[in-house]
XYZ file of C-alpha atoms in Angstrom:
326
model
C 110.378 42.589 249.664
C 106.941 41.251 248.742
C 105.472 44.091 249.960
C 107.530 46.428 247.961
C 106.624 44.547 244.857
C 102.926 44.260 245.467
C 103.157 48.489 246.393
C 105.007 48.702 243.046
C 102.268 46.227 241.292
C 99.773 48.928 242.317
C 101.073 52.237 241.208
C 101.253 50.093 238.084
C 97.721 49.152 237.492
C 96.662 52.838 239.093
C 99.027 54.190 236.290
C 97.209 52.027 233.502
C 94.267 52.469 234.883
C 94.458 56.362 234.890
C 95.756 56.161 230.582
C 92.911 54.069 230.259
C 90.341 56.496 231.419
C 91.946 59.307 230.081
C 92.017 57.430 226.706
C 88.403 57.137 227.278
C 87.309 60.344 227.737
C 89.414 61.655 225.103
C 87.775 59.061 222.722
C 84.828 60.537 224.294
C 85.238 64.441 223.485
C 86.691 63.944 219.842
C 83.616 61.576 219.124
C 81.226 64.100 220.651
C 82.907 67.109 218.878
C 82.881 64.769 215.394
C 78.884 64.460 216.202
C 78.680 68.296 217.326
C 79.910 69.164 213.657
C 78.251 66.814 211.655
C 74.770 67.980 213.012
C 76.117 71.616 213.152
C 76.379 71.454 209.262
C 73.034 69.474 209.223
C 71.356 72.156 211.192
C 73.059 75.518 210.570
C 74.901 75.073 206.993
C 72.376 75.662 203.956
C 71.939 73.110 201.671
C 69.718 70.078 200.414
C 68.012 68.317 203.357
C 66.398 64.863 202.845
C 63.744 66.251 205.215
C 63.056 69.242 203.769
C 60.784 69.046 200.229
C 61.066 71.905 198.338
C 59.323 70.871 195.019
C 58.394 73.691 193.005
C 55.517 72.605 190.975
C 52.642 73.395 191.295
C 49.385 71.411 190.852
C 45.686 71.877 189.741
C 44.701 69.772 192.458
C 46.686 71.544 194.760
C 44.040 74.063 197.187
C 46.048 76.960 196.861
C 46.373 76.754 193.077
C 44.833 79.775 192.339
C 46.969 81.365 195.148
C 50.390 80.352 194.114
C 49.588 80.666 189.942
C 48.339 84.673 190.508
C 51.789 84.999 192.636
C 54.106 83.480 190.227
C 52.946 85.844 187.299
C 52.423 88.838 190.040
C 54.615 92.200 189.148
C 57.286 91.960 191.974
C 59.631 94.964 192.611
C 63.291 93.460 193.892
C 64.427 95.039 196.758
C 68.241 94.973 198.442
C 69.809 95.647 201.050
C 73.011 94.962 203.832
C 71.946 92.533 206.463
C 71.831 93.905 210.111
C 75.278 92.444 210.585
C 77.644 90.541 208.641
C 77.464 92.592 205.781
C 75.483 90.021 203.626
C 73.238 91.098 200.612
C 70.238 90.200 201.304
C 66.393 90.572 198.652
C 63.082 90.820 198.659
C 60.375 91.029 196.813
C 57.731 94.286 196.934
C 54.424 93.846 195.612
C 52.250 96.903 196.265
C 48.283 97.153 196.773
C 46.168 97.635 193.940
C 45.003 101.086 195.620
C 46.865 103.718 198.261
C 47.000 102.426 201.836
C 48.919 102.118 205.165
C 48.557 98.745 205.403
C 51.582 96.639 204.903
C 53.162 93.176 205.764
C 56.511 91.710 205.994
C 56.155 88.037 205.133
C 59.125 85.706 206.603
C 59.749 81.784 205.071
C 60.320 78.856 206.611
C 63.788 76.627 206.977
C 65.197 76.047 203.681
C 62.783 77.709 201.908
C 62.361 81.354 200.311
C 60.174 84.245 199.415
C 58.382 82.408 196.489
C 57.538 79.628 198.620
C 55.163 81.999 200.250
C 53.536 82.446 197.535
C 49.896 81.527 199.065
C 50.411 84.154 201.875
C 51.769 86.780 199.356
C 48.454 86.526 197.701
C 46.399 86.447 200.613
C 48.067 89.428 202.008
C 47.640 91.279 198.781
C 43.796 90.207 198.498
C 43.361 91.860 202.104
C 44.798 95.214 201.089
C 48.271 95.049 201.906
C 51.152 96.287 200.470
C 53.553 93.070 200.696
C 57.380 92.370 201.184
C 58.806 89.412 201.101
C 62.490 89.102 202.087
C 64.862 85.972 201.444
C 66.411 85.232 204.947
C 70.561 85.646 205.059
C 71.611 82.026 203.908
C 68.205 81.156 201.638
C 66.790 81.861 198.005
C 68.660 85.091 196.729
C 70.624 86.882 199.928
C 73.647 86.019 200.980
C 75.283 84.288 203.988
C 77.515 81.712 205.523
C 74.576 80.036 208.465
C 71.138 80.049 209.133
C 70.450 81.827 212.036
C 66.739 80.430 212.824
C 65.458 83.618 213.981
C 68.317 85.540 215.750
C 70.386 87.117 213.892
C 67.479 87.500 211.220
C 65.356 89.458 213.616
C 67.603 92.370 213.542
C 67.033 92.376 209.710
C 63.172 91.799 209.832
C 63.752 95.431 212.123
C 65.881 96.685 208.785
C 63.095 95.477 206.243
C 60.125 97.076 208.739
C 61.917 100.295 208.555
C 62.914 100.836 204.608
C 59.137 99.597 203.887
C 57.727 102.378 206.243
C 60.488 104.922 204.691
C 59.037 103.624 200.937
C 55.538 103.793 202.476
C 55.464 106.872 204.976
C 55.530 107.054 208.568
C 51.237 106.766 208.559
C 52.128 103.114 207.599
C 51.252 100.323 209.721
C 53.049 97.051 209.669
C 52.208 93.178 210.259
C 55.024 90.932 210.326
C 54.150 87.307 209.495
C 55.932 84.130 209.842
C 55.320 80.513 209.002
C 57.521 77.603 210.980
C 61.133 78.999 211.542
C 59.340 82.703 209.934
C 57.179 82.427 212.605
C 59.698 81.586 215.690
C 61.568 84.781 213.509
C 58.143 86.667 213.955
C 58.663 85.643 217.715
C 62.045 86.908 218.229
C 61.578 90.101 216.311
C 58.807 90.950 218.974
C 60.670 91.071 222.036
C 63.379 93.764 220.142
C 62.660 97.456 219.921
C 60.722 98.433 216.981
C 59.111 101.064 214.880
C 55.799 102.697 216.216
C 54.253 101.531 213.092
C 54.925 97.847 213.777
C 50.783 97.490 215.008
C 50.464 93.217 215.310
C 52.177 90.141 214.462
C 50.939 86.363 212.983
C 52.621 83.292 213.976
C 51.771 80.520 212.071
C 53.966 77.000 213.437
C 56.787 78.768 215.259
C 58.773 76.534 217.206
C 59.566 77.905 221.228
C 63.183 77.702 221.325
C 66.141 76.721 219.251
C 67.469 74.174 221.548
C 63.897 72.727 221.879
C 63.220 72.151 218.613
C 66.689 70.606 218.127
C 66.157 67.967 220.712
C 62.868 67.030 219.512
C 64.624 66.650 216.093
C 67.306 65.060 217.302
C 64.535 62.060 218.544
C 62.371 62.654 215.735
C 64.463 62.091 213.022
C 67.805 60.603 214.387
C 66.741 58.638 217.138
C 69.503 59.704 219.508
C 68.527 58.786 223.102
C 67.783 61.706 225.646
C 70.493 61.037 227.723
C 73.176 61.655 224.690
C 71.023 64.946 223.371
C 72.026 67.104 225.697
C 76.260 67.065 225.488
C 75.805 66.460 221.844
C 73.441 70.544 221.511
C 75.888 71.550 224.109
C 78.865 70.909 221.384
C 76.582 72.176 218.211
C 76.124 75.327 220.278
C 79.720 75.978 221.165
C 80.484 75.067 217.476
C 77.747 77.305 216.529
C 78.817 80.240 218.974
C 82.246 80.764 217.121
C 81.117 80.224 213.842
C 77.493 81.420 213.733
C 77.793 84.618 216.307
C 75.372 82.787 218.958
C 74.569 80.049 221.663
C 71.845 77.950 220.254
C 70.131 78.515 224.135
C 70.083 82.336 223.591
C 67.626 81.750 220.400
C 64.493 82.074 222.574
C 60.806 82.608 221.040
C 59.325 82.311 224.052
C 61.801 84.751 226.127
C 61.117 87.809 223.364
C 57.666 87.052 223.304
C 57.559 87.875 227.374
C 58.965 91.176 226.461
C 56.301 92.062 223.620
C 53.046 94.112 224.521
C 51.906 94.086 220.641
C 48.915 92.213 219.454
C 49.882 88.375 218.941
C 47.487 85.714 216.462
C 48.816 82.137 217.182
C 48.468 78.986 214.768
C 49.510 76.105 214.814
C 48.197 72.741 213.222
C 47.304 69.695 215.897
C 48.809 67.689 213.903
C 51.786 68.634 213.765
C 54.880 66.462 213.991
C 57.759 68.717 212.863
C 57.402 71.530 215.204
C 55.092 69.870 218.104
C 51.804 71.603 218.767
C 52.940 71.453 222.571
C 55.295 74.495 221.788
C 52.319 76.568 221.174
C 51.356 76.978 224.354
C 54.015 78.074 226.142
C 54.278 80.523 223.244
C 50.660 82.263 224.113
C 51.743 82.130 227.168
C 54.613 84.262 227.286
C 53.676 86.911 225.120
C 52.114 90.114 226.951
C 49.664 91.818 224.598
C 46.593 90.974 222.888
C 46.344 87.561 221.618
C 44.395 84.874 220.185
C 45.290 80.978 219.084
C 43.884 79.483 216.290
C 44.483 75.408 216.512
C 43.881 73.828 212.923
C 42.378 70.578 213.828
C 44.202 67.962 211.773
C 46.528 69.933 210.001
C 50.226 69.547 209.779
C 53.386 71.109 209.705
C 53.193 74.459 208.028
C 49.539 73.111 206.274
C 46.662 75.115 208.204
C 46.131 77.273 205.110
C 45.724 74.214 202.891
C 43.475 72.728 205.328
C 41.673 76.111 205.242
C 42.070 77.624 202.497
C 38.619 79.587 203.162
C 38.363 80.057 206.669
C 42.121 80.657 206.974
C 42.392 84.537 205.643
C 39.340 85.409 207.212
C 40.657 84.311 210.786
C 43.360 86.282 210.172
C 41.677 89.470 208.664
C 39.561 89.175 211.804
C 42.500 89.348 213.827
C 44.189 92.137 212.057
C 41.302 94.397 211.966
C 41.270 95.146 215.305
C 44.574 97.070 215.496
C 44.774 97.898 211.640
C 42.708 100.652 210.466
């Protein structure tokens, strides 16, 4: 008899015991699924972020003032067209060279930001010769669309831009694409895809190495979460971001496209900088299979190499470009 009650006692507390931890881990996957798409629409949704500053004025003290003032009262054609996929609208803005040439660049903006925030490298590209586009990536300034991709998607309509600026320009045209921050991890991606013959070289300028990377450094850097949470929470942002956004954050891979790229690569990236860590530049140069050269700006900080050198800056670069552009 006492047996039977202390067997009976047992399958009791097994029973509670096995609610208990299924109440657990259900607690568990609706809290991590609550976190997954809170930073999904911190990371993927456009709109204001508190660590993002956009201010557009511009100031006399500022190095780049000349730079920025001759771009905001620059002639700008406005271009359009459908997005590679997803049928979005996207713009740019066409500023051609003074005089005839082949030379042309595609210029590609940071996270959050848009064409006229490029303003510095539109002018500096136009001062070297080129003819210059400047597209709004799907989900900033003018285009259209639902997510930001962070490269991705986008490099499939970097390909579209490249190819109505060489059908504007002829097919004797020959093409830079540059990027700064997420333009230049979009820089990185559109490498390793098939490409027009006319695509000749590419500049990165603070291009992180991977998607899920950069999120997990972020995900310390600004939130604090500990390591051992970071990777189940990108996990659930990824799935999220796979049925909503097209792709698994872990596909968005600088550092895989560049290892299928034979083009000429320039590399820069500030030392100090704490946004997208200087660390990602190496593997970077690493994996990319052409011609290359890194440029480290000693002191300089996220996306702020061409304020540091505001002199020395386009000439590194023209000295880079001349090699392959004629």
């Amino acid at each position: 008899m006492g047996l039977s009650i202390l067997k009976n006692n047992n399958k009791k507390k097994h029973r509670v015991l096995k609610w208990s931890l299924g109440g657990l881990v259900t607690i568990i996957v609706i809290a991590l699924f609550g976190a997954g798409a809170y930073f999904f629409n911190v990371a993927m949704v456009p709109s204001h972020k508190s660590f993002i500053h956009n201010s557009d004025r511009i100031s006399k003290s500022d190095p780049l003032y000349s730079q920025k003032m001759w771009f905001k009262h620059a002639h700008k054609d406005k271009w359009t067209m459908k997005s590679a996929s997803g049928n979005y609208r996207l713009v740019a803005d066409y500023i051609p060279a003074d005089h005839k040439t082949t030379k042309n660049v595609v210029i590609l903006h940071g996270f959050m930001g848009r064409k006229e925030k490029m303003a510095e490298y539109g002018t500096m590209f136009h001062q070297l010769g080129y003819n210059v586009l400047m597209p709004d990536a799907r989900a900033h300034g003018e285009s259209q669309g639902k997510f930001i991709g962070y490269g991705w998607p986008e490099r499939y309509d970097v390909r579209k831009w490249t190819k109505k600026l060489i059908a504007k320009n002829g097919q004797d045209s020959q093409v830079v694409i540059f990027g700064v921050s997420m333009g230049g991890a979009t820089t990185m991606m559109t490498s390793g895809i098939q490409l027009p013959s006319q695509v000749k070289a590419f500049v990165e300028d603070c291009g992180y190495d991977s998607l899920n990377d950069e999120l997990n450094y972020e995900a310390g850097n600004l939130y604090n979460i500990p390591t051992v949470i970071r990777a189940p929470l990108i996990g659930t942002l990824s799935l999220i971001n796979r049925f909503e956004n097209g792709f698994f954050t872990s596909q968005a891979s600088a550092t895989a496209m560049l290892k299928k790229n034979h083009r000429p690569m320039m590399f820069i990236h500030g030392t100090k900088d704490t946004f997208v860590p200087t660390r990602m530049v190496y593997k970077n140069y690493r994996a990319t299979q052409g011609p290359k050269k890194l440029w480290l700006v000693k002191n300089a900080p996220h996306a702020a190499s061409f304020d540091k050198n505001p002199t020395e800056y386009p000439k590194q670069i023209e000295r880079f470009l001349n090699q392959y552009i004629k």
